[in-house]
PDB file of C-alpha atoms in Angstrom:
ATOM      1  CA  MET W   1      95.271  62.531 149.118  1.00 42.00           C
ATOM      2  CA  SER W   2      95.942  63.426 152.910  1.00 46.00           C
ATOM      3  CA  THR W   3      99.603  63.603 153.467  1.00 60.00           C
ATOM      4  CA  LEU W   4      98.996  63.826 157.383  1.00 87.00           C
ATOM      5  CA  PHE W   5     101.206  61.061 159.107  1.00 96.00           C
ATOM      6  CA  SER W   6     102.066  60.106 162.418  1.00 97.00           C
ATOM      7  CA  PRO W   7     105.246  60.736 163.768  1.00 97.00           C
ATOM      8  CA  TRP W   8     106.405  57.096 163.139  1.00 97.00           C
ATOM      9  CA  GLN W   9     105.313  57.277 159.675  1.00 98.00           C
ATOM     10  CA  GLN W  10     107.054  60.524 159.063  1.00 97.00           C
ATOM     11  CA  ARG W  11     110.244  59.144 160.484  1.00 97.00           C
ATOM     12  CA  ALA W  12     110.190  56.317 158.196  1.00 97.00           C
ATOM     13  CA  TYR W  13     109.167  58.392 155.141  1.00 97.00           C
ATOM     14  CA  ASP W  14     111.861  60.909 155.724  1.00 97.00           C
ATOM     15  CA  HIS W  15     114.472  58.221 156.106  1.00 96.00           C
ATOM     16  CA  ALA W  16     113.298  56.688 152.858  1.00 97.00           C
ATOM     17  CA  VAL W  17     113.199  60.092 151.071  1.00 97.00           C
ATOM     18  CA  ALA W  18     116.670  60.804 152.293  1.00 97.00           C
ATOM     19  CA  ALA W  19     118.211  57.393 151.030  1.00 96.00           C
ATOM     20  CA  LEU W  20     116.173  58.396 147.486  1.00 95.00           C
ATOM     21  CA  GLU W  21     117.554  61.994 147.142  1.00 94.00           C
ATOM     22  CA  ALA W  22     120.929  60.671 147.885  1.00 95.00           C
ATOM     23  CA  GLY W  23     120.889  57.843 145.484  1.00 93.00           C
ATOM     24  CA  ARG W  24     121.102  55.276 148.150  1.00 94.00           C
ATOM     25  CA  LEU W  25     117.637  53.853 147.793  1.00 94.00           C
ATOM     26  CA  GLY W  26     118.486  50.257 146.624  1.00 89.00           C
ATOM     27  CA  HIS W  27     116.171  48.295 143.958  1.00 94.00           C
ATOM     28  CA  GLY W  28     114.566  46.036 146.691  1.00 96.00           C
ATOM     29  CA  LEU W  29     113.193  47.518 149.816  1.00 97.00           C
ATOM     30  CA  LEU W  30     111.532  45.430 152.856  1.00 98.00           C
ATOM     31  CA  VAL W  31     109.286  47.832 154.739  1.00 98.00           C
ATOM     32  CA  CYS W  32     108.282  45.775 157.583  1.00 98.00           C
ATOM     33  CA  GLY W  33     106.899  45.994 161.529  1.00 97.00           C
ATOM     34  CA  PRO W  34     103.881  45.398 163.406  1.00 95.00           C
ATOM     35  CA  ALA W  35     100.425  45.574 161.388  1.00 94.00           C
ATOM     36  CA  GLY W  36      98.550  48.603 161.845  1.00 94.00           C
ATOM     37  CA  LEU W  37     101.371  51.074 161.965  1.00 97.00           C
ATOM     38  CA  GLY W  38     100.492  52.397 158.469  1.00 97.00           C
ATOM     39  CA  LYS W  39     103.644  50.734 156.673  1.00 98.00           C
ATOM     40  CA  ARG W  40     101.584  50.967 153.446  1.00 97.00           C
ATOM     41  CA  ALA W  41     100.606  54.455 153.414  1.00 97.00           C
ATOM     42  CA  VAL W  42     104.301  55.404 153.762  1.00 98.00           C
ATOM     43  CA  VAL W  43     105.199  53.311 150.946  1.00 98.00           C
ATOM     44  CA  ASP W  44     102.264  54.281 148.610  1.00 97.00           C
ATOM     45  CA  ARG W  45     103.499  58.022 149.196  1.00 97.00           C
ATOM     46  CA  LEU W  46     106.942  57.228 148.687  1.00 97.00           C
ATOM     47  CA  ALA W  47     105.609  55.826 145.103  1.00 97.00           C
ATOM     48  CA  ARG W  48     104.056  58.873 144.359  1.00 96.00           C
ATOM     49  CA  ARG W  49     107.100  60.810 144.886  1.00 96.00           C
ATOM     50  CA  VAL W  50     109.341  58.316 142.827  1.00 96.00           C
ATOM     51  CA  LEU W  51     106.955  58.535 139.918  1.00 96.00           C
ATOM     52  CA  ALA W  52     106.139  62.213 140.096  1.00 95.00           C
ATOM     53  CA  GLN W  53     106.693  64.100 136.882  1.00 93.00           C
ATOM     54  CA  GLN W  54     106.162  67.807 138.518  1.00 93.00           C
ATOM     55  CA  ARG W  55     107.061  68.415 142.170  1.00 93.00           C
ATOM     56  CA  ASP W  56     106.753  71.237 144.542  1.00 94.00           C
ATOM     57  CA  ALA W  57     109.733  72.839 146.485  1.00 93.00           C
ATOM     58  CA  GLN W  58     109.702  70.002 148.641  1.00 92.00           C
ATOM     59  CA  GLY W  59     110.101  67.373 145.960  1.00 92.00           C
ATOM     60  CA  GLU W  60     106.660  66.044 146.594  1.00 94.00           C
ATOM     61  CA  PRO W  61     104.332  65.619 143.600  1.00 94.00           C
ATOM     62  CA  ALA W  62     102.712  69.030 142.447  1.00 94.00           C
ATOM     63  CA  ALA W  63      98.647  69.666 142.774  1.00 92.00           C
ATOM     64  CA  ASN W  64      98.630  69.296 139.040  1.00 93.00           C
ATOM     65  CA  ASP W  65     101.089  66.102 138.590  1.00 94.00           C
ATOM     66  CA  ARG W  66      99.631  63.907 136.188  1.00 93.00           C
ATOM     67  CA  SER W  67     101.382  60.882 137.799  1.00 94.00           C
ATOM     68  CA  ALA W  68      99.598  61.403 141.286  1.00 92.00           C
ATOM     69  CA  HIS W  69      96.131  61.581 139.273  1.00 94.00           C
ATOM     70  CA  LEU W  70      96.938  58.147 137.555  1.00 95.00           C
ATOM     71  CA  ILE W  71      97.955  56.543 140.811  1.00 95.00           C
ATOM     72  CA  GLU W  72      94.912  57.743 142.561  1.00 93.00           C
ATOM     73  CA  ALA W  73      92.625  56.394 139.747  1.00 95.00           C
ATOM     74  CA  GLY W  74      94.689  52.679 139.952  1.00 94.00           C
ATOM     75  CA  THR W  75      95.812  53.126 136.256  1.00 95.00           C
ATOM     76  CA  HIS W  76      99.636  54.376 136.184  1.00 96.00           C
ATOM     77  CA  PRO W  77     101.277  51.890 133.896  1.00 96.00           C
ATOM     78  CA  ASP W  78     104.444  52.136 135.940  1.00 97.00           C
ATOM     79  CA  LEU W  79     103.071  51.141 139.256  1.00 97.00           C
ATOM     80  CA  GLN W  80     102.272  47.469 140.266  1.00 97.00           C
ATOM     81  CA  VAL W  81     100.681  46.592 143.082  1.00 97.00           C
ATOM     82  CA  VAL W  82     100.355  42.701 143.884  1.00 97.00           C
ATOM     83  CA  SER W  83      98.242  41.208 146.548  1.00 96.00           C
ATOM     84  CA  PHE W  84      95.743  38.420 146.788  1.00 93.00           C
ATOM     85  CA  ALA W  85      94.465  37.484 143.430  1.00 91.00           C
ATOM     86  CA  PRO W  86      91.073  35.969 142.756  1.00 88.00           C
ATOM     87  CA  THR W  87      90.821  32.157 142.438  1.00 84.00           C
ATOM     88  CA  LYS W  88      90.507  30.871 138.682  1.00 83.00           C
ATOM     89  CA  ASP W  89      86.787  30.636 139.412  1.00 83.00           C
ATOM     90  CA  GLY W  90      86.619  33.910 140.744  1.00 80.00           C
ATOM     91  CA  SER W  91      84.928  32.982 143.781  1.00 81.00           C
ATOM     92  CA  LYS W  92      87.501  34.377 146.382  1.00 84.00           C
ATOM     93  CA  LEU W  93      90.732  35.655 146.823  1.00 86.00           C
ATOM     94  CA  ARG W  94      93.728  33.394 147.127  1.00 88.00           C
ATOM     95  CA  THR W  95      95.472  33.090 150.268  1.00 86.00           C
ATOM     96  CA  GLU W  96      99.154  33.566 149.025  1.00 92.00           C
ATOM     97  CA  ILE W  97     100.936  35.416 146.268  1.00 95.00           C
ATOM     98  CA  VAL W  98     101.899  32.843 143.325  1.00 94.00           C
ATOM     99  CA  ILE W  99     104.541  32.629 140.902  1.00 95.00           C
ATOM    100  CA  ASP W 100     102.584  33.851 138.017  1.00 95.00           C
ATOM    101  CA  GLN W 101     101.913  37.091 139.868  1.00 96.00           C
ATOM    102  CA  VAL W 102     105.889  37.576 140.466  1.00 96.00           C
ATOM    103  CA  ARG W 103     106.833  36.688 136.816  1.00 96.00           C
ATOM    104  CA  GLU W 104     104.364  39.226 135.739  1.00 96.00           C
ATOM    105  CA  VAL W 105     106.094  41.795 137.823  1.00 96.00           C
ATOM    106  CA  ALA W 106     109.444  40.630 136.621  1.00 94.00           C
ATOM    107  CA  GLN W 107     108.137  41.262 132.911  1.00 95.00           C
ATOM    108  CA  LYS W 108     106.998  44.741 133.447  1.00 95.00           C
ATOM    109  CA  LEU W 109     109.999  45.640 135.484  1.00 94.00           C
ATOM    110  CA  ALA W 110     111.893  44.783 132.422  1.00 92.00           C
ATOM    111  CA  LEU W 111     110.131  47.318 130.075  1.00 92.00           C
ATOM    112  CA  THR W 112     111.088  50.658 129.610  1.00 93.00           C
ATOM    113  CA  PRO W 113     108.896  53.292 131.610  1.00 94.00           C
ATOM    114  CA  GLN W 114     106.061  54.849 130.099  1.00 93.00           C
ATOM    115  CA  TYR W 115     106.478  57.820 132.341  1.00 89.00           C
ATOM    116  CA  GLY W 116     109.262  59.623 133.554  1.00 78.00           C
ATOM    117  CA  GLN W 117     112.391  57.398 134.372  1.00 84.00           C
ATOM    118  CA  ALA W 118     111.126  54.686 136.877  1.00 95.00           C
ATOM    119  CA  GLN W 119     108.693  51.828 138.052  1.00 97.00           C
ATOM    120  CA  VAL W 120     107.594  50.660 141.262  1.00 97.00           C
ATOM    121  CA  ALA W 121     106.291  47.364 142.286  1.00 97.00           C
ATOM    122  CA  ILE W 122     104.738  46.947 145.596  1.00 98.00           C
ATOM    123  CA  LEU W 123     104.089  43.185 147.041  1.00 98.00           C
ATOM    124  CA  ASP W 124     101.694  43.631 149.908  1.00 97.00           C
ATOM    125  CA  PRO W 125     101.860  41.373 152.213  1.00 96.00           C
ATOM    126  CA  ALA W 126     105.177  40.074 151.035  1.00 97.00           C
ATOM    127  CA  ASP W 127     105.280  37.361 153.604  1.00 95.00           C
ATOM    128  CA  ALA W 128     102.239  35.703 151.511  1.00 95.00           C
ATOM    129  CA  ILE W 129     104.659  34.670 148.906  1.00 95.00           C
ATOM    130  CA  ASN W 130     104.737  30.903 148.125  1.00 94.00           C
ATOM    131  CA  ARG W 131     107.758  29.004 147.569  1.00 93.00           C
ATOM    132  CA  ALA W 132     107.629  28.987 143.949  1.00 94.00           C
ATOM    133  CA  ALA W 133     107.093  32.575 143.612  1.00 95.00           C
ATOM    134  CA  CYS W 134     110.039  33.245 146.331  1.00 95.00           C
ATOM    135  CA  ASN W 135     112.341  31.913 143.895  1.00 93.00           C
ATOM    136  CA  ALA W 136     111.117  34.034 140.713  1.00 94.00           C
ATOM    137  CA  LEU W 137     111.364  37.064 143.272  1.00 95.00           C
ATOM    138  CA  LEU W 138     114.698  36.284 144.217  1.00 95.00           C
ATOM    139  CA  LYS W 139     116.039  36.318 140.665  1.00 92.00           C
ATOM    140  CA  THR W 140     114.219  39.549 140.165  1.00 92.00           C
ATOM    141  CA  LEU W 141     116.008  41.138 143.162  1.00 94.00           C
ATOM    142  CA  GLU W 142     119.392  39.940 141.999  1.00 92.00           C
ATOM    143  CA  GLU W 143     119.046  41.604 138.366  1.00 87.00           C
ATOM    144  CA  PRO W 144     118.332  45.109 139.497  1.00 85.00           C
ATOM    145  CA  ALA W 145     117.831  47.620 136.588  1.00 88.00           C
ATOM    146  CA  PRO W 146     118.325  51.584 136.980  1.00 90.00           C
ATOM    147  CA  GLY W 147     114.968  53.134 138.118  1.00 93.00           C
ATOM    148  CA  ARG W 148     113.118  49.920 138.980  1.00 95.00           C
ATOM    149  CA  TYR W 149     112.010  49.565 142.577  1.00 97.00           C
ATOM    150  CA  LEU W 150     110.556  46.441 144.151  1.00 97.00           C
ATOM    151  CA  TRP W 151     109.334  47.166 147.571  1.00 98.00           C
ATOM    152  CA  LEU W 152     107.975  44.522 149.936  1.00 98.00           C
ATOM    153  CA  VAL W 153     105.600  45.184 152.581  1.00 98.00           C
ATOM    154  CA  SER W 154     105.366  42.728 155.806  1.00 97.00           C
ATOM    155  CA  ALA W 155     104.217  42.304 159.229  1.00 96.00           C
ATOM    156  CA  GLN W 156     106.029  38.859 159.376  1.00 94.00           C
ATOM    157  CA  PRO W 157     109.456  39.391 157.737  1.00 96.00           C
ATOM    158  CA  ALA W 158     110.707  36.363 159.366  1.00 95.00           C
ATOM    159  CA  ARG W 159     108.550  34.314 157.004  1.00 94.00           C
ATOM    160  CA  LEU W 160     110.507  35.690 153.811  1.00 96.00           C
ATOM    161  CA  PRO W 161     113.600  33.472 153.112  1.00 95.00           C
ATOM    162  CA  ALA W 162     117.034  34.852 154.249  1.00 96.00           C
ATOM    163  CA  THR W 163     117.980  34.928 150.587  1.00 96.00           C
ATOM    164  CA  ILE W 164     115.389  37.774 149.857  1.00 96.00           C
ATOM    165  CA  ARG W 165     115.797  39.616 153.187  1.00 96.00           C
ATOM    166  CA  SER W 166     119.354  39.984 152.523  1.00 96.00           C
ATOM    167  CA  ARG W 167     119.047  41.517 149.193  1.00 95.00           C
ATOM    168  CA  CYS W 168     116.703  44.171 150.502  1.00 96.00           C
ATOM    169  CA  GLN W 169     117.390  47.414 152.305  1.00 96.00           C
ATOM    170  CA  ARG W 170     115.396  47.836 155.254  1.00 96.00           C
ATOM    171  CA  ILE W 171     112.765  50.245 156.737  1.00 97.00           C
ATOM    172  CA  GLU W 172     111.553  48.846 159.909  1.00 96.00           C
ATOM    173  CA  PHE W 173     108.590  50.151 161.682  1.00 97.00           C
ATOM    174  CA  ARG W 174     108.717  49.991 165.707  1.00 96.00           C
ATOM    175  CA  LEU W 175     106.282  50.659 168.446  1.00 97.00           C
ATOM    176  CA  PRO W 176     106.465  54.610 169.362  1.00 97.00           C
ATOM    177  CA  PRO W 177     107.266  55.649 172.812  1.00 97.00           C
ATOM    178  CA  HIS W 178     104.291  55.641 175.136  1.00 97.00           C
ATOM    179  CA  ASP W 179     103.762  59.320 175.419  1.00 97.00           C
ATOM    180  CA  GLU W 180     103.661  59.865 171.616  1.00 98.00           C
ATOM    181  CA  ALA W 181     101.177  57.182 171.111  1.00 98.00           C
ATOM    182  CA  LEU W 182      98.972  58.726 173.809  1.00 98.00           C
ATOM    183  CA  ALA W 183      99.346  62.067 172.150  1.00 98.00           C
ATOM    184  CA  TRP W 184      98.152  60.718 168.751  1.00 97.00           C
ATOM    185  CA  LEU W 185      95.392  58.750 170.054  1.00 97.00           C
ATOM    186  CA  ARG W 186      94.235  61.887 171.668  1.00 97.00           C
ATOM    187  CA  ALA W 187      94.975  64.008 168.490  1.00 96.00           C
ATOM    188  CA  GLN W 188      92.556  61.290 166.687  1.00 96.00           C
ATOM    189  CA  GLY W 189      89.907  62.460 168.999  1.00 96.00           C
ATOM    190  CA  HIS W 190      89.963  59.695 171.845  1.00 97.00           C
ATOM    191  CA  ALA W 191      89.368  60.664 175.236  1.00 96.00           C
ATOM    192  CA  GLU W 192      92.510  60.222 177.576  1.00 96.00           C
ATOM    193  CA  PRO W 193      91.006  57.673 179.677  1.00 95.00           C
ATOM    194  CA  ASP W 194      89.823  55.506 176.885  1.00 94.00           C
ATOM    195  CA  ALA W 195      93.170  55.988 174.853  1.00 96.00           C
ATOM    196  CA  LEU W 196      95.102  55.050 178.015  1.00 96.00           C
ATOM    197  CA  ARG W 197      92.929  51.997 178.496  1.00 92.00           C
ATOM    198  CA  ALA W 198      93.210  50.860 175.004  1.00 93.00           C
ATOM    199  CA  LEU W 199      96.747  51.547 174.726  1.00 95.00           C
ATOM    200  CA  ASP W 200      97.422  49.408 177.747  1.00 92.00           C
ATOM    201  CA  ALA W 201      95.514  46.723 176.406  1.00 89.00           C
ATOM    202  CA  ALA W 202      97.233  46.982 172.928  1.00 91.00           C
ATOM    203  CA  ARG W 203     100.401  46.740 174.925  1.00 90.00           C
ATOM    204  CA  GLY W 204     101.535  50.089 173.588  1.00 95.00           C
ATOM    205  CA  HIS W 205     100.371  49.659 169.784  1.00 96.00           C
ATOM    206  CA  PRO W 206      98.566  52.970 168.737  1.00 97.00           C
ATOM    207  CA  GLY W 207      97.326  51.552 165.695  1.00 96.00           C
ATOM    208  CA  LEU W 208      95.428  48.661 167.187  1.00 93.00           C
ATOM    209  CA  ALA W 209      94.187  51.105 170.043  1.00 95.00           C
ATOM    210  CA  ASP W 210      92.731  53.444 167.607  1.00 96.00           C
ATOM    211  CA  ASP W 211      91.185  50.720 165.527  1.00 93.00           C
ATOM    212  CA  TRP W 212      89.693  49.097 168.674  1.00 93.00           C
ATOM    213  CA  LEU W 213      88.353  52.202 169.921  1.00 94.00           C
ATOM    214  CA  ARG W 214      86.600  52.814 166.463  1.00 94.00           C
ATOM    215  CA  HIS W 215      85.241  49.770 166.023  1.00 91.00           C
ATOM    216  CA  ASP W 216      84.223  48.519 169.368  1.00 90.00           C
ATOM    217  CA  GLY W 217      87.202  46.396 169.459  1.00 91.00           C
ATOM    218  CA  LEU W 218      88.080  46.787 172.863  1.00 90.00           C
ATOM    219  CA  ALA W 219      84.385  45.894 174.027  1.00 91.00           C
ATOM    220  CA  LEU W 220      84.999  42.663 171.887  1.00 95.00           C
ATOM    221  CA  ARG W 221      88.466  41.926 173.864  1.00 94.00           C
ATOM    222  CA  GLU W 222      86.920  42.389 177.084  1.00 92.00           C
ATOM    223  CA  ALA W 223      84.151  39.700 175.950  1.00 95.00           C
ATOM    224  CA  VAL W 224      86.825  37.140 175.108  1.00 97.00           C
ATOM    225  CA  ALA W 225      88.442  37.381 178.100  1.00 95.00           C
ATOM    226  CA  ARG W 226      85.200  37.007 180.146  1.00 96.00           C
ATOM    227  CA  ASP W 227      84.529  33.956 178.040  1.00 97.00           C
ATOM    228  CA  LEU W 228      88.070  32.451 178.509  1.00 96.00           C
ATOM    229  CA  LYS W 229      87.945  33.124 182.354  1.00 95.00           C
ATOM    230  CA  ARG W 230      84.129  31.293 182.145  1.00 95.00           C
ATOM    231  CA  LEU W 231      85.556  28.373 180.440  1.00 95.00           C
ATOM    232  CA  GLU W 232      88.211  27.904 182.803  1.00 91.00           C
ATOM    233  CA  GLN W 233      85.830  28.054 185.511  1.00 92.00           C
ATOM    234  CA  GLY W 234      83.532  25.814 183.909  1.00 92.00           C
ATOM    235  CA  GLU W 235      80.735  28.349 183.836  1.00 94.00           C
ATOM    236  CA  ILE W 236      80.044  28.039 180.269  1.00 94.00           C
ATOM    237  CA  GLY W 237      79.884  25.189 177.601  1.00 94.00           C
ATOM    238  CA  VAL W 238      82.842  24.672 175.226  1.00 95.00           C
ATOM    239  CA  VAL W 239      80.256  23.784 172.253  1.00 94.00           C
ATOM    240  CA  GLU W 240      77.755  26.862 172.716  1.00 95.00           C
ATOM    241  CA  THR W 241      80.830  29.121 172.950  1.00 96.00           C
ATOM    242  CA  ALA W 242      82.579  27.838 170.005  1.00 95.00           C
ATOM    243  CA  GLN W 243      79.198  28.190 167.835  1.00 95.00           C
ATOM    244  CA  ARG W 244      78.931  31.739 169.337  1.00 95.00           C
ATOM    245  CA  TRP W 245      82.233  32.803 168.368  1.00 96.00           C
ATOM    246  CA  ALA W 246      82.348  31.151 164.821  1.00 93.00           C
ATOM    247  CA  ASN W 247      78.918  32.227 163.660  1.00 90.00           C
ATOM    248  CA  ASP W 248      79.188  35.812 162.671  1.00 88.00           C
ATOM    249  CA  GLU W 249      82.008  38.005 161.044  1.00 90.00           C
ATOM    250  CA  LEU W 250      83.880  38.598 164.103  1.00 93.00           C
ATOM    251  CA  ALA W 251      85.105  35.004 164.055  1.00 94.00           C
ATOM    252  CA  ASP W 252      88.902  35.958 163.214  1.00 92.00           C
ATOM    253  CA  ALA W 253      88.944  38.977 165.575  1.00 92.00           C
ATOM    254  CA  ARG W 254      88.034  37.020 168.485  1.00 95.00           C
ATOM    255  CA  LEU W 255      90.576  34.473 167.724  1.00 95.00           C
ATOM    256  CA  ARG W 256      93.196  37.172 167.468  1.00 91.00           C
ATOM    257  CA  HIS W 257      92.093  38.568 170.567  1.00 94.00           C
ATOM    258  CA  ALA W 258      92.130  35.114 172.353  1.00 96.00           C
ATOM    259  CA  ALA W 259      95.704  34.421 171.115  1.00 94.00           C
ATOM    260  CA  ASP W 260      96.734  37.822 172.445  1.00 91.00           C
ATOM    261  CA  LEU W 261      95.231  37.635 175.852  1.00 93.00           C
ATOM    262  CA  ALA W 262      96.921  33.944 176.073  1.00 94.00           C
ATOM    263  CA  LEU W 263     100.355  35.771 175.316  1.00 91.00           C
ATOM    264  CA  GLU W 264      99.250  38.671 177.921  1.00 89.00           C
ATOM    265  CA  GLN W 265      98.895  35.581 180.523  1.00 90.00           C
ATOM    266  CA  ALA W 266     101.964  34.143 179.612  1.00 90.00           C
ATOM    267  CA  GLY W 267     104.100  37.463 180.312  1.00 85.00           C
ATOM    268  CA  ARG W 268     102.326  37.454 183.955  1.00 86.00           C
ATOM    269  CA  VAL W 269     103.007  34.053 184.638  1.00 80.00           C
ATOM    270  CA  GLY W 270     106.887  34.376 183.414  1.00 73.00           C
ATOM    271  CA  LEU W 271     109.026  31.421 184.505  1.00 71.00           C
ATOM    272  CA  THR W 272     107.498  31.057 188.099  1.00 78.00           C
ATOM    273  CA  ASP W 273     105.065  28.224 186.496  1.00 83.00           C
ATOM    274  CA  GLN W 274     107.049  26.578 183.586  1.00 89.00           C
ATOM    275  CA  ALA W 275     104.171  24.294 183.006  1.00 87.00           C
ATOM    276  CA  ARG W 276     101.624  26.661 182.795  1.00 89.00           C
ATOM    277  CA  LEU W 277     103.758  28.848 180.558  1.00 91.00           C
ATOM    278  CA  ASN W 278     104.298  26.035 178.082  1.00 91.00           C
ATOM    279  CA  LYS W 279     100.435  25.251 177.705  1.00 91.00           C
ATOM    280  CA  LEU W 280      99.825  29.000 177.083  1.00 93.00           C
ATOM    281  CA  ALA W 281     102.575  29.237 174.640  1.00 92.00           C
ATOM    282  CA  THR W 282     101.104  25.921 172.902  1.00 94.00           C
ATOM    283  CA  TRP W 283      97.675  27.454 173.045  1.00 95.00           C
ATOM    284  CA  PHE W 284      98.626  30.855 171.374  1.00 94.00           C
ATOM    285  CA  ASP W 285      99.930  28.752 168.396  1.00 95.00           C
ATOM    286  CA  ALA W 286      96.826  26.595 168.207  1.00 95.00           C
ATOM    287  CA  ALA W 287      94.630  29.989 168.321  1.00 95.00           C
ATOM    288  CA  ASN W 288      96.748  31.414 165.423  1.00 92.00           C
ATOM    289  CA  ARG W 289      96.521  27.882 163.497  1.00 93.00           C
ATOM    290  CA  THR W 290      92.580  28.071 163.871  1.00 94.00           C
ATOM    291  CA  ARG W 291      92.688  31.547 162.533  1.00 91.00           C
ATOM    292  CA  ASP W 292      94.440  29.989 159.466  1.00 87.00           C
ATOM    293  CA  LEU W 293      91.949  27.338 159.030  1.00 89.00           C
ATOM    294  CA  LEU W 294      88.948  30.002 159.084  1.00 87.00           C
ATOM    295  CA  ARG W 295      90.238  30.689 155.667  1.00 80.00           C
ATOM    296  CA  THR W 296      89.703  26.867 154.428  1.00 83.00           C
ATOM    297  CA  THR W 297      86.907  24.819 153.912  1.00 85.00           C
ATOM    298  CA  VAL W 298      87.081  23.499 157.766  1.00 88.00           C
ATOM    299  CA  ARG W 299      83.997  24.150 159.812  1.00 91.00           C
ATOM    300  CA  ALA W 300      84.833  27.004 161.850  1.00 90.00           C
ATOM    301  CA  ASP W 301      82.716  25.857 164.962  1.00 91.00           C
ATOM    302  CA  LEU W 302      84.470  22.624 164.986  1.00 93.00           C
ATOM    303  CA  ALA W 303      87.908  24.169 164.808  1.00 92.00           C
ATOM    304  CA  MET W 304      86.793  26.389 167.602  1.00 94.00           C
ATOM    305  CA  VAL W 305      85.279  23.476 169.861  1.00 95.00           C
ATOM    306  CA  GLU W 306      88.826  21.579 169.876  1.00 93.00           C
ATOM    307  CA  LEU W 307      90.691  25.057 170.517  1.00 95.00           C
ATOM    308  CA  LEU W 308      88.172  25.848 173.409  1.00 96.00           C
ATOM    309  CA  LEU W 309      88.330  22.263 174.813  1.00 95.00           C
ATOM    310  CA  ALA W 310      91.961  22.803 175.138  1.00 94.00           C
ATOM    311  CA  TRP W 311      91.777  26.059 176.805  1.00 95.00           C
ATOM    312  CA  ALA W 312      88.918  24.834 179.384  1.00 92.00           C
ATOM    313  CA  GLY W 313      91.109  21.627 180.493  1.00 81.00           C
ATOM    314  CA  SER W 314      94.388  23.650 180.507  1.00 46.00           C
ATOM    315  CA  ASP W 315      94.129  24.164 184.247  1.00 42.00           C
ATOM    316  CA  ARG W 316      92.816  20.545 185.041  1.00 37.00           C
ATOM    317  CA  GLY W 317      95.821  18.571 183.734  1.00 31.00           C
ATOM    318  CA  ARG W 318      94.130  18.039 180.185  1.00 36.00           C
ATOM    319  CA  ALA W 319      96.627  18.188 177.315  1.00 32.00           C
ATOM    320  CA  VAL W 320      96.584  21.068 175.188  1.00 33.00           C
ATOM    321  CA  GLY W 321      94.971  20.269 171.819  1.00 35.00           C
ATOM    322  CA  ALA W 322      93.052  17.145 173.101  1.00 35.00           C
ATOM    323  CA  ARG W 323      90.134  15.752 171.136  1.00 36.00           C
ATOM    324  CA  ARG W 324      86.770  15.064 172.457  1.00 37.00           C
ATOM    325  CA  GLY W 325      86.509  11.243 172.962  1.00 37.00           C
TER     326      GLY W 325
END
């Protein structure tokens, strides 16, 4: 496993290790910040350190450490990773973490570790825990045991109840300085002009910029921007655009770009046009709700039609969210 971290990952890891070595790393840990900054990689490496049976001079797992090999194989009995589980019929993944999963975590954490002196449970994304599961999780956080670690990874920590957040130590990832982000993008092999363009579009988020440059995301974003502009100007039809947006595997990515472009416009409008600002804010929320609908049985193209109708009519006095008559 590569141990190469970005500078912001290394800072977060060093902070957690310092707390661990000083005996100040609590039972509950909330690792939060924008998606795409590498939170999970830091948590995974921290778990390897905590569970290591043989260490090198720096305290990291030694090359022949058995625990590290078990973790790599996904078979370490003292490490639990909880995320979206399959539905009962096995046809798809759930969209939330449910109470049975959290109860299983609690039951395992109550057992004696099979290796070493520690157990680690990782919940990712923690903000996907439903209400019943939150109540069970709170009970587990309130009853810490030595050497038991419960780590929550979240890009949207505000979705977690305050009672849970208040019982966790916090490691927060933030966007790095522009120069540091640009230097990191160049180290990933991106030409500086491309890196600058992507970093500007991603509003300083190096993880997003890197992903867009590697997977044509920047080109997709620019295509979405053109579609939104042409919809406003009446140059293309809502229904045909909705069908084109919905009928491939990029539907969620298009909506994510569209919501972000609306937010970008809102930033430029500022308080100079309050009506426009309110419409953009409302449309931003509607775009994210439509993203959620894509994971349900609602027809994606119909959901897109409603959303794009609101966009096309937003500058002509039509109410955002209006339906076709």
